[in-house]
mmCIF file of C-alpha atoms and ligand atoms in Angstrom:
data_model
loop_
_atom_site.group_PDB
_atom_site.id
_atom_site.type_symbol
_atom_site.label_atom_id
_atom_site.label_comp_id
_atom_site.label_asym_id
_atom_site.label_seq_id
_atom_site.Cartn_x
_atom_site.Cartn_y
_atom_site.Cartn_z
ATOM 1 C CA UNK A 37 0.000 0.000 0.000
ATOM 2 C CA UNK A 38 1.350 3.794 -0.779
ATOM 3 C CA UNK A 39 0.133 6.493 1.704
ATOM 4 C CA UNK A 40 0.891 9.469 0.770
ATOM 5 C CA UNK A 41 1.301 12.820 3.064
ATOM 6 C CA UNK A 42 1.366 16.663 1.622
ATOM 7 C CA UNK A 43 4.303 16.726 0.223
ATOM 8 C CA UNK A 44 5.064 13.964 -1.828
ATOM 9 C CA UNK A 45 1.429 13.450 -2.622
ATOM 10 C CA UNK A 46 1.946 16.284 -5.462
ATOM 11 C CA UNK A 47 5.129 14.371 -7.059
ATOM 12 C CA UNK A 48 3.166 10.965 -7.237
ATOM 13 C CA UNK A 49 0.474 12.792 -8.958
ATOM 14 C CA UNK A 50 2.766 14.330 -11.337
ATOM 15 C CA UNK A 51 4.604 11.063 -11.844
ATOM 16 C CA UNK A 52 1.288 9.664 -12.795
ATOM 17 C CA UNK A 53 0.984 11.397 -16.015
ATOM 18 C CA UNK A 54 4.907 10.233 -16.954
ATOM 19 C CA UNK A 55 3.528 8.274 -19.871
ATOM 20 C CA UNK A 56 1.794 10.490 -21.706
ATOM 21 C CA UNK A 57 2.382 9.893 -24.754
ATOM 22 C CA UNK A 58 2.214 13.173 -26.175
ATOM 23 C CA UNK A 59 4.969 15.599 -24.591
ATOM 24 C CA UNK A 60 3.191 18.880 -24.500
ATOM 25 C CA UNK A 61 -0.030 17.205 -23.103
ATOM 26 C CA UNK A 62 2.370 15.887 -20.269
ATOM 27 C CA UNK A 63 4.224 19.228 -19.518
ATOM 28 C CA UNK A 64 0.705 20.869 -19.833
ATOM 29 C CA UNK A 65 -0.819 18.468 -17.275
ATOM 30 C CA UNK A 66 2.061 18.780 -15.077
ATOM 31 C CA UNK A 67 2.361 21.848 -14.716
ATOM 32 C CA UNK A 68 -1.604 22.019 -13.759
ATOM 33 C CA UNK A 69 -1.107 19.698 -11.147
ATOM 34 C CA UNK A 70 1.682 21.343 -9.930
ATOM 35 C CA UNK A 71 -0.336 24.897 -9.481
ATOM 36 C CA UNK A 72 -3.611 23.348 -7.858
ATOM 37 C CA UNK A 73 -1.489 21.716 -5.510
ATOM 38 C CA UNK A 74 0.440 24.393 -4.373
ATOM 39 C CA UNK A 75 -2.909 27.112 -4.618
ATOM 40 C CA UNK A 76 -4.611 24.364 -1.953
ATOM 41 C CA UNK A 77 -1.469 24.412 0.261
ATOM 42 C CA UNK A 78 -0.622 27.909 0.376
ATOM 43 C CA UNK A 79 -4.651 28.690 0.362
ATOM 44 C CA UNK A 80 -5.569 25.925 2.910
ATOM 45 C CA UNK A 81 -8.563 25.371 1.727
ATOM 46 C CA UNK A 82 -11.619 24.138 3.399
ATOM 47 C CA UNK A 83 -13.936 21.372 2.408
ATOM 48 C CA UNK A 84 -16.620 24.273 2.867
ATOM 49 C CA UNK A 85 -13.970 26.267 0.112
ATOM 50 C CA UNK A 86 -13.672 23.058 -2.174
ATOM 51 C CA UNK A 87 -17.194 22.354 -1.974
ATOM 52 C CA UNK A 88 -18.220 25.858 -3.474
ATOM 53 C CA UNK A 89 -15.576 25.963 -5.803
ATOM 54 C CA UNK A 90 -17.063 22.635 -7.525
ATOM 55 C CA UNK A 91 -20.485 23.683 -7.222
ATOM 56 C CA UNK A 92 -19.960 27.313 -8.820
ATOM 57 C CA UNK A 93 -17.951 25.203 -11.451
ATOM 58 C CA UNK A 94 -20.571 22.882 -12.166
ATOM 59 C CA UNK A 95 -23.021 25.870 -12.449
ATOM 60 C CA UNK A 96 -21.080 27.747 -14.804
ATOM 61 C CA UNK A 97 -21.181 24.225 -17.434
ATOM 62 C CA UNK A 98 -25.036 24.232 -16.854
ATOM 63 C CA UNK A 99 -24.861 27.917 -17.734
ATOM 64 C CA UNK A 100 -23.300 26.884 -21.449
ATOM 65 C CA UNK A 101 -25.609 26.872 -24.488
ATOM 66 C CA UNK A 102 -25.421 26.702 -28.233
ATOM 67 C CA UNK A 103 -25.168 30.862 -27.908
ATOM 68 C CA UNK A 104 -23.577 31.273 -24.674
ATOM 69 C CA UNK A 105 -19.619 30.868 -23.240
ATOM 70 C CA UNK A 106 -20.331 31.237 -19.608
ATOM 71 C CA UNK A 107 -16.569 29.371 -19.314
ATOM 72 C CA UNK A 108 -15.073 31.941 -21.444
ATOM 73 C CA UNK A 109 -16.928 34.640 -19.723
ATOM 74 C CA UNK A 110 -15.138 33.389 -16.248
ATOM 75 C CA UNK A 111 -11.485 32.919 -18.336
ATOM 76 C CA UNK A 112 -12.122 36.714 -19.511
ATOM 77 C CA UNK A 113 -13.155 38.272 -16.177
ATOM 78 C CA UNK A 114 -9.834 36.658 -14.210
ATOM 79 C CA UNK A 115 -8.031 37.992 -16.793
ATOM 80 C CA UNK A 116 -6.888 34.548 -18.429
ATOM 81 C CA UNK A 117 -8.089 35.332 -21.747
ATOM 82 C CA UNK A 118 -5.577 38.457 -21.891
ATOM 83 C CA UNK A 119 -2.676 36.916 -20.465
ATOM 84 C CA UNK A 120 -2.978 33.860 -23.148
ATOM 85 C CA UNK A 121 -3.417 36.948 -25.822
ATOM 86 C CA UNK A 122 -0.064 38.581 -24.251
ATOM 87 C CA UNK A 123 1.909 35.270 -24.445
ATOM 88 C CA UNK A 124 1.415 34.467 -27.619
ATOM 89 C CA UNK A 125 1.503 38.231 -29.059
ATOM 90 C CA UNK A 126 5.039 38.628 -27.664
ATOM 91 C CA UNK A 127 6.218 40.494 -30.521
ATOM 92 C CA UNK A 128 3.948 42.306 -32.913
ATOM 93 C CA UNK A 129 6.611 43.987 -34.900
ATOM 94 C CA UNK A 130 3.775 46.944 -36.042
ATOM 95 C CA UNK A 131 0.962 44.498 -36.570
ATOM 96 C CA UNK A 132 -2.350 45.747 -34.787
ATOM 97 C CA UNK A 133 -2.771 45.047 -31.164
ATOM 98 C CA UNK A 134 -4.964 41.908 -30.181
ATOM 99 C CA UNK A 135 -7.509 41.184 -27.910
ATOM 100 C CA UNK A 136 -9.921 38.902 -26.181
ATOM 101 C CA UNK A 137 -12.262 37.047 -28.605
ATOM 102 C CA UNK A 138 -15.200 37.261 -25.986
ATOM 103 C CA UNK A 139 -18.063 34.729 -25.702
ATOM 104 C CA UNK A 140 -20.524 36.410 -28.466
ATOM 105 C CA UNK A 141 -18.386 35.327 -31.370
ATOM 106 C CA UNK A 142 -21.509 32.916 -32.080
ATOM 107 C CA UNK A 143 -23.998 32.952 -34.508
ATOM 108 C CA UNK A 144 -23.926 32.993 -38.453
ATOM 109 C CA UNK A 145 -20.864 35.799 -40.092
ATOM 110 C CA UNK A 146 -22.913 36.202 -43.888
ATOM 111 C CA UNK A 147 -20.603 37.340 -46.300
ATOM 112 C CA UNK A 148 -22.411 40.747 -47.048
ATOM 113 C CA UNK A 149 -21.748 43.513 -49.808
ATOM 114 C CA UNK A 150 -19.697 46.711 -48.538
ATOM 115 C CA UNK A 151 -21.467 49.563 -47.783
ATOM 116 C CA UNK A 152 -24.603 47.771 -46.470
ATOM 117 C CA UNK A 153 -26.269 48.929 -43.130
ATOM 118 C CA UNK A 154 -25.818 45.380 -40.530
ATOM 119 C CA UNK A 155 -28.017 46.979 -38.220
ATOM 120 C CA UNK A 156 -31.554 47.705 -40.102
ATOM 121 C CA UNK A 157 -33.616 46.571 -37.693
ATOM 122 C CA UNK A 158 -32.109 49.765 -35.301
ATOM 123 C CA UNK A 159 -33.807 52.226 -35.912
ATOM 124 C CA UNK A 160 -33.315 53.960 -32.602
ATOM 125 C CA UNK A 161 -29.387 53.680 -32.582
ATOM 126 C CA UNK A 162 -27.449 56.905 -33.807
ATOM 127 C CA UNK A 163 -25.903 56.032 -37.067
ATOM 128 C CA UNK A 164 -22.284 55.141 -37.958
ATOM 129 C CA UNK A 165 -19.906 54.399 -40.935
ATOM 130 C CA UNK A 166 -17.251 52.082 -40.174
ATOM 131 C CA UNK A 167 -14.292 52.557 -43.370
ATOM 132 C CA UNK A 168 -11.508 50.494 -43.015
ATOM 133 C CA UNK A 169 -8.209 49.018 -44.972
ATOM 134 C CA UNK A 170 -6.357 45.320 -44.326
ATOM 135 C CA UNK A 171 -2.843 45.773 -44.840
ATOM 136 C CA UNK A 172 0.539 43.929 -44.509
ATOM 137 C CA UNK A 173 3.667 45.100 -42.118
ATOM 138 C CA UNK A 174 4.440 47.978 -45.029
ATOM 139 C CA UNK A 175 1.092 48.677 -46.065
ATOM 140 C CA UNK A 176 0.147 46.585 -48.862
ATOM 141 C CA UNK A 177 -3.114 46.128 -49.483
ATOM 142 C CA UNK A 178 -4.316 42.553 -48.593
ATOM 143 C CA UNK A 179 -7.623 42.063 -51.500
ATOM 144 C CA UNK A 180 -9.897 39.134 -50.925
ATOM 145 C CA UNK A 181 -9.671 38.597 -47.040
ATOM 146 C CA UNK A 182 -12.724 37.724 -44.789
ATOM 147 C CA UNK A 183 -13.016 39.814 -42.279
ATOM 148 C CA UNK A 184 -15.957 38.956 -39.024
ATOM 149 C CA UNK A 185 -17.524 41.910 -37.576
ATOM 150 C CA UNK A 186 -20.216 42.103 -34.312
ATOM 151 C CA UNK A 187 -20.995 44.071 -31.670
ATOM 152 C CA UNK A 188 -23.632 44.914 -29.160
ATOM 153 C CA UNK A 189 -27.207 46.768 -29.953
ATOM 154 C CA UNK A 190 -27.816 49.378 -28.960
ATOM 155 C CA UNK A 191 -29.627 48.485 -25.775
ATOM 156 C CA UNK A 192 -26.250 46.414 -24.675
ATOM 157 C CA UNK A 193 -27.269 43.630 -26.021
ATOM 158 C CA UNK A 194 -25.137 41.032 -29.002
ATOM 159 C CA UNK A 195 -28.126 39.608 -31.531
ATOM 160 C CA UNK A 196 -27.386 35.842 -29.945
ATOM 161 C CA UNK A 197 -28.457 36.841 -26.212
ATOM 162 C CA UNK A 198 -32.046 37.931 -27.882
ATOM 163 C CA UNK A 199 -35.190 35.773 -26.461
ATOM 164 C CA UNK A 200 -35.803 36.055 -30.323
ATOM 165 C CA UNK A 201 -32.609 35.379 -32.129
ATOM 166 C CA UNK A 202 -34.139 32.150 -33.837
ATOM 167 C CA UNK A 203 -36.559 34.108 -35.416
ATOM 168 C CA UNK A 204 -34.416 37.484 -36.085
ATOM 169 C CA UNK A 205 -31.296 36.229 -37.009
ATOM 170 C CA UNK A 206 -28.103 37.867 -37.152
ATOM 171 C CA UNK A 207 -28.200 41.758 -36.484
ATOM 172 C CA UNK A 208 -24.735 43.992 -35.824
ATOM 173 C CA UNK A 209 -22.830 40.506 -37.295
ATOM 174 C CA UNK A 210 -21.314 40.157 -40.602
ATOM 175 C CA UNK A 211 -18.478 38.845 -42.675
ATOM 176 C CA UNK A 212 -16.885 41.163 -45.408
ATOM 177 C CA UNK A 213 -14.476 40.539 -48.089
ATOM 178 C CA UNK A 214 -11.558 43.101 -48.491
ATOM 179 C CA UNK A 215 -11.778 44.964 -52.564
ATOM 180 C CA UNK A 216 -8.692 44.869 -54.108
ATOM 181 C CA UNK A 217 -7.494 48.469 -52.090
ATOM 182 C CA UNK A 218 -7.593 45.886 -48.936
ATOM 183 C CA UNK A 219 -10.675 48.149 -48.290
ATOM 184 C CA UNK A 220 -13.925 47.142 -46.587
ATOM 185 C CA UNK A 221 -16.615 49.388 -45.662
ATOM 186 C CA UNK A 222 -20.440 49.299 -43.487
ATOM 187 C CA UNK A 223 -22.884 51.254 -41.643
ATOM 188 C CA UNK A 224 -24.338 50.108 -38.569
ATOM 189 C CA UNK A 225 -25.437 52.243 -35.086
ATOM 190 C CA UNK A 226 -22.538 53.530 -32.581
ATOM 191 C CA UNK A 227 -22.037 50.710 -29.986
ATOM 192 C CA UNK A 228 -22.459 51.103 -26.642
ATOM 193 C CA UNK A 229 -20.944 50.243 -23.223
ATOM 194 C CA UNK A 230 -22.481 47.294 -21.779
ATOM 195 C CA UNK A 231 -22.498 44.810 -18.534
ATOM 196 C CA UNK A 232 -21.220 41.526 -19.134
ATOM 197 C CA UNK A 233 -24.075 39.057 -18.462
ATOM 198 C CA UNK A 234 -24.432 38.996 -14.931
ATOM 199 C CA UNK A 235 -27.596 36.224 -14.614
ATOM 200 C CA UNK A 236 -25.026 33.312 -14.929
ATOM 201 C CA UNK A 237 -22.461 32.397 -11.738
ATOM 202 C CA UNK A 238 -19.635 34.689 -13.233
ATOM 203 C CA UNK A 239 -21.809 37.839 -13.281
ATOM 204 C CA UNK A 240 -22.447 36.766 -9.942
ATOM 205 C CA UNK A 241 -19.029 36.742 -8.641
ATOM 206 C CA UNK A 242 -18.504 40.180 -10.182
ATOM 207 C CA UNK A 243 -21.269 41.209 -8.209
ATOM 208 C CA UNK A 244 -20.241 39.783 -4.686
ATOM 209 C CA UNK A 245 -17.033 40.802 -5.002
ATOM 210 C CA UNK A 246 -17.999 44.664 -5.857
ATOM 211 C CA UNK A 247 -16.320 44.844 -8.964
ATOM 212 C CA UNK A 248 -18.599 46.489 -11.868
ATOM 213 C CA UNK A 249 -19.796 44.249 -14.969
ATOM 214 C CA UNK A 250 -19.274 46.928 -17.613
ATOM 215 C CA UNK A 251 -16.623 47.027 -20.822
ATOM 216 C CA UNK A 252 -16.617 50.151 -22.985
ATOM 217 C CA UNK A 253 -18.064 50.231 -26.351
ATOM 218 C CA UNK A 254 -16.422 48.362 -29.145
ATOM 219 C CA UNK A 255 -16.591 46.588 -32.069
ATOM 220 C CA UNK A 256 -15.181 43.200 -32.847
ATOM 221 C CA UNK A 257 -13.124 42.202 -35.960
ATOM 222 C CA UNK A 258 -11.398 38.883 -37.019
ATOM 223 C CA UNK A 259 -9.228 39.292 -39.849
ATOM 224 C CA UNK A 260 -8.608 36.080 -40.833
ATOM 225 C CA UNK A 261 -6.155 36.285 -44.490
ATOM 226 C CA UNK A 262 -3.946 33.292 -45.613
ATOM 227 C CA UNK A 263 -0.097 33.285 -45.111
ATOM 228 C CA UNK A 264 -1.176 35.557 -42.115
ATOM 229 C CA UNK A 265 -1.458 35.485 -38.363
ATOM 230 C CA UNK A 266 -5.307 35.326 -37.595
ATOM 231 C CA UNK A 267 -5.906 38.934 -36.085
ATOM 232 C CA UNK A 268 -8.888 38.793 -33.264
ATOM 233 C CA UNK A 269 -9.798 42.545 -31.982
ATOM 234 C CA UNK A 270 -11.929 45.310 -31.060
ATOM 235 C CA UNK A 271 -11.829 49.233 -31.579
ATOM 236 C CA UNK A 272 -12.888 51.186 -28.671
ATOM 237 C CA UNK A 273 -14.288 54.027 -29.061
ATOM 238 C CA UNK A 274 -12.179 57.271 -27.426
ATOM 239 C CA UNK A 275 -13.750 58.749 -24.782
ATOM 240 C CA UNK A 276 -15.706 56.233 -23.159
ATOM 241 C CA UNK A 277 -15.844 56.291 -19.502
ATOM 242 C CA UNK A 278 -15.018 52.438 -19.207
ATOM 243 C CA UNK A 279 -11.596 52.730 -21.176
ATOM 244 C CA UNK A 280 -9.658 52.319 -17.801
ATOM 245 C CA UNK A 281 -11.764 49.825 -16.218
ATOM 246 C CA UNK A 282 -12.857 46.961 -18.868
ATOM 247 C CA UNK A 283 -14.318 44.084 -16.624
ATOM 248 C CA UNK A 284 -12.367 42.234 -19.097
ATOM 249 C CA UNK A 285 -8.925 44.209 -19.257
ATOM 250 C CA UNK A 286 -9.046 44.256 -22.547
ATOM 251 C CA UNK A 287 -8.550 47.665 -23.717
ATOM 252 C CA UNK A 288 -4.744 48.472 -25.816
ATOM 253 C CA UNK A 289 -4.482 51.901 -26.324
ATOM 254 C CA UNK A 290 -3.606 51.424 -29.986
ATOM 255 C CA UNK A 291 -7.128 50.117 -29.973
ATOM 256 C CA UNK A 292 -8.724 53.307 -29.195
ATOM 257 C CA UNK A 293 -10.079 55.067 -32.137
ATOM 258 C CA UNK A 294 -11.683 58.315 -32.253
ATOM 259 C CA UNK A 295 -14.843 58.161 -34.168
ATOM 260 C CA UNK A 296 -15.987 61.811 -35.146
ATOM 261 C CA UNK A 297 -19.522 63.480 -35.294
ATOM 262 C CA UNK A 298 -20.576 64.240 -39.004
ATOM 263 C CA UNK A 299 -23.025 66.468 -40.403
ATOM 264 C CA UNK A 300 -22.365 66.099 -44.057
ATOM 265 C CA UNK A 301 -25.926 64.608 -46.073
ATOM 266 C CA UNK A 302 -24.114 62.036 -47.627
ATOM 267 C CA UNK A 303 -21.695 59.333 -46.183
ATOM 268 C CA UNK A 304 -18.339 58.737 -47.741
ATOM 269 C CA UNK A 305 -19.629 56.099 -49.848
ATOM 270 C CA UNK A 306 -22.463 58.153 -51.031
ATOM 271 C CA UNK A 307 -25.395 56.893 -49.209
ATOM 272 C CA UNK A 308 -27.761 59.708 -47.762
ATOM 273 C CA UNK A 309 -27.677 60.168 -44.333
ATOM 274 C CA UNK A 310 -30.293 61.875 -42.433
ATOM 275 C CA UNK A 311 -29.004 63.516 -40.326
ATOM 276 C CA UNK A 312 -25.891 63.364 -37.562
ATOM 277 C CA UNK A 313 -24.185 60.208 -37.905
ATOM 278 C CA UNK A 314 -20.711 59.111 -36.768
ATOM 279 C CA UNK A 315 -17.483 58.199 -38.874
ATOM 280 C CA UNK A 316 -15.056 55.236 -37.878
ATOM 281 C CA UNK A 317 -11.542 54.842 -39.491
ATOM 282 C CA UNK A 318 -9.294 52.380 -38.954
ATOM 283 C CA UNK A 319 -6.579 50.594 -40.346
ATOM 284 C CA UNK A 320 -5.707 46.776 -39.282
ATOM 285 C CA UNK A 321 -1.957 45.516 -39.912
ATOM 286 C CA UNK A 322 -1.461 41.682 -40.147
ATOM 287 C CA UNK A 323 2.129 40.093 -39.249
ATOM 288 C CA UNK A 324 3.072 37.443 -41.773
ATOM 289 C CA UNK A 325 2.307 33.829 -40.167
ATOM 290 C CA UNK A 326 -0.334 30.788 -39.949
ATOM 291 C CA UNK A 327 -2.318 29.354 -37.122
ATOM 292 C CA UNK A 328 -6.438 29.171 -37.583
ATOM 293 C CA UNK A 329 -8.778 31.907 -36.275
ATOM 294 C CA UNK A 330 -10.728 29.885 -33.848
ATOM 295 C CA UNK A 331 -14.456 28.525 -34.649
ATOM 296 C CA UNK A 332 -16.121 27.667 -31.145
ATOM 297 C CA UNK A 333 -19.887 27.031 -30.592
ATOM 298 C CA UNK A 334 -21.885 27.823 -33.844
ATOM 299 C CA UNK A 335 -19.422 30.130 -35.811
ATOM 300 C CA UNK A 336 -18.958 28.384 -39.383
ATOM 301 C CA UNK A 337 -15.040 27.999 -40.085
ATOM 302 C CA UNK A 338 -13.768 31.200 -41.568
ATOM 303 C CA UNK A 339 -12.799 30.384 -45.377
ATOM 304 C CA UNK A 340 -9.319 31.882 -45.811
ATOM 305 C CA UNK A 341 -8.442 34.097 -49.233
HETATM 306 C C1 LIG B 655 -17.423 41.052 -25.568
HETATM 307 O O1 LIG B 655 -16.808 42.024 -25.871
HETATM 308 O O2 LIG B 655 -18.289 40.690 -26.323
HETATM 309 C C2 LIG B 655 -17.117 40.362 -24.300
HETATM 310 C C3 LIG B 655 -15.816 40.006 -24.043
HETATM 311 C C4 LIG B 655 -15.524 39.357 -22.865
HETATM 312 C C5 LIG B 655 -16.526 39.078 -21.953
HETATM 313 C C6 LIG B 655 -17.842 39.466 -22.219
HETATM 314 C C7 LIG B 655 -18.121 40.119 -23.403
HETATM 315 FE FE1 LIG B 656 -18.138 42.871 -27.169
#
């Protein structure tokens, strides 16, 4: 019989995964065992403790759907998400500053023609034009790349988290295809800032614990081009009051853009305007490189160029 006490009990587990076949898998394992262990000692943590820990665990699974992350949620709010995005971002060498995909990359990306307004049903949203340019490291044009835009409504709100998304369908969500300037171009309704979901176990530790749900208003983008690194990111909008305090410390300030009033009748690709609407510009430089944009939940693979 083996008995084992505190300290060698963490060795023999780690010894236990010495046949792994695959080497990373083992390191990865490992190393996990090796950081429980040691967050239990230092922590000495109660069966009460443990108890919760599996229970809120357990809740946040239940709390999964075909349209919600509640796992990435937690992984964003403890600031996991961003330090996985700053080790493998090490060097960017001028490409465009990442950030945390976020759990409402779900739902269908249409490819859609430039120009086109991905928030119709919005009527009540003040209007913005969103013109923007795919480049390489010296600014050539990249023509032909698919490029996955969402964002919230304007009541805080991504299409998927709608009691009626079955029937709606996609709204603020889109794919477009880069002309051969690199150039894509949309209207849609300013974002907003918004609370991360807070009905699920993770809003509920954000609520406990006094920290406030809210990330400043964005819009998401995955530029996705072939012989590329996939580029997964948001532009913030300068001047919101969340910029310093993202739930999800996700904000770069490269990321900020400032996105002007405009009274002109027309916008810049000739479409009338009526009335005040807001212009967008921003430029997205992709480093040279492979690796695949990610696809979770219901997000169709993004075709590359
Ligand atoms: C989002 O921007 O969609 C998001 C990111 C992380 C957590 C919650 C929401
Ligand atoms: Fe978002």
């Amino acid at each position: 019989m083996t008995q084992f006490n505190e300290t060698d009990l963490t060795q023999a587990v780690v010894k236990s995964f010495d046949s792994t076949p695959n080497p990373r898998a083992k390191f990865l394992l490992q190393e996990l065992v090796k950081s429980l262990h040691d967050y239990v000692s230092k922590t000495g943590l109660t069966f009460e403790e443990w108890d919760y820990a599996i229970d809120f665990l357990t809740r946040t699974g239940q709390k999964c759907t075909d349209t919600r992350q509640e796992f990435i949620l937690l992984s964003d709010v403890l600031g996991v998400s961003m330090l996985v995005d700053a080790v493998n971002h090490r060097d960017r060498d001028g490409a465009t500053q990442t950030t945390v995909l976020g759990p409402f990359y779900v739902g269908e990306h249409k490819v859609t023609a430039h120009g086109t307004d991905i928030s119709p049903n919005n009527q009540t949203g003040e209007r913005m034009f969103v013109q923007s340019r795919v480049t390489d490291l010296q600014g050539k044009p990249l023509a032909n790349v698919p490029v996955d835009v969402w964002h919230a409504d304007d009541d805080g709100f991504y299409d998927s988290q709608k009691p009626n998304y079955d029937e709606v369908g996609a709204s603020a969500r889109a794919r477009f295809i880069t002309d051969n300037d690199g150039r894509f171009f949309f209207r849609t309704i300013l974002p907003c800032s918004y609370p991360i979901p807070t009905d699920g176990p993770v809003g509920e530790m954000i609520v406990q614990t006094k920290r406030h749900p809210m990330r400043p208003a964005h819009v998401h983008f995955l530029v996705n081009a072939r012989g590329y690194e996939p580029l997964i990111t948001h532009v913030f909008m300068d001047g919101d009051k969340y910029l310093d305090s993202d739930v999800v410390f996700g904000v770069k300030d490269d990321l900020v853009a400032k996105v002007e009033p405009r009274n002109d009748p027309a916008m810049p690709d000739g479409s009338k305007a009526n009335g005040q609407w807001h212009l967008m510009t921003y430029e997205f430089h992709l480093k040279p490189g492979g690796g695949m944009a990610p696809t979770p939940l219901g997000v169709k693979a993004v075709e590359r160029a």
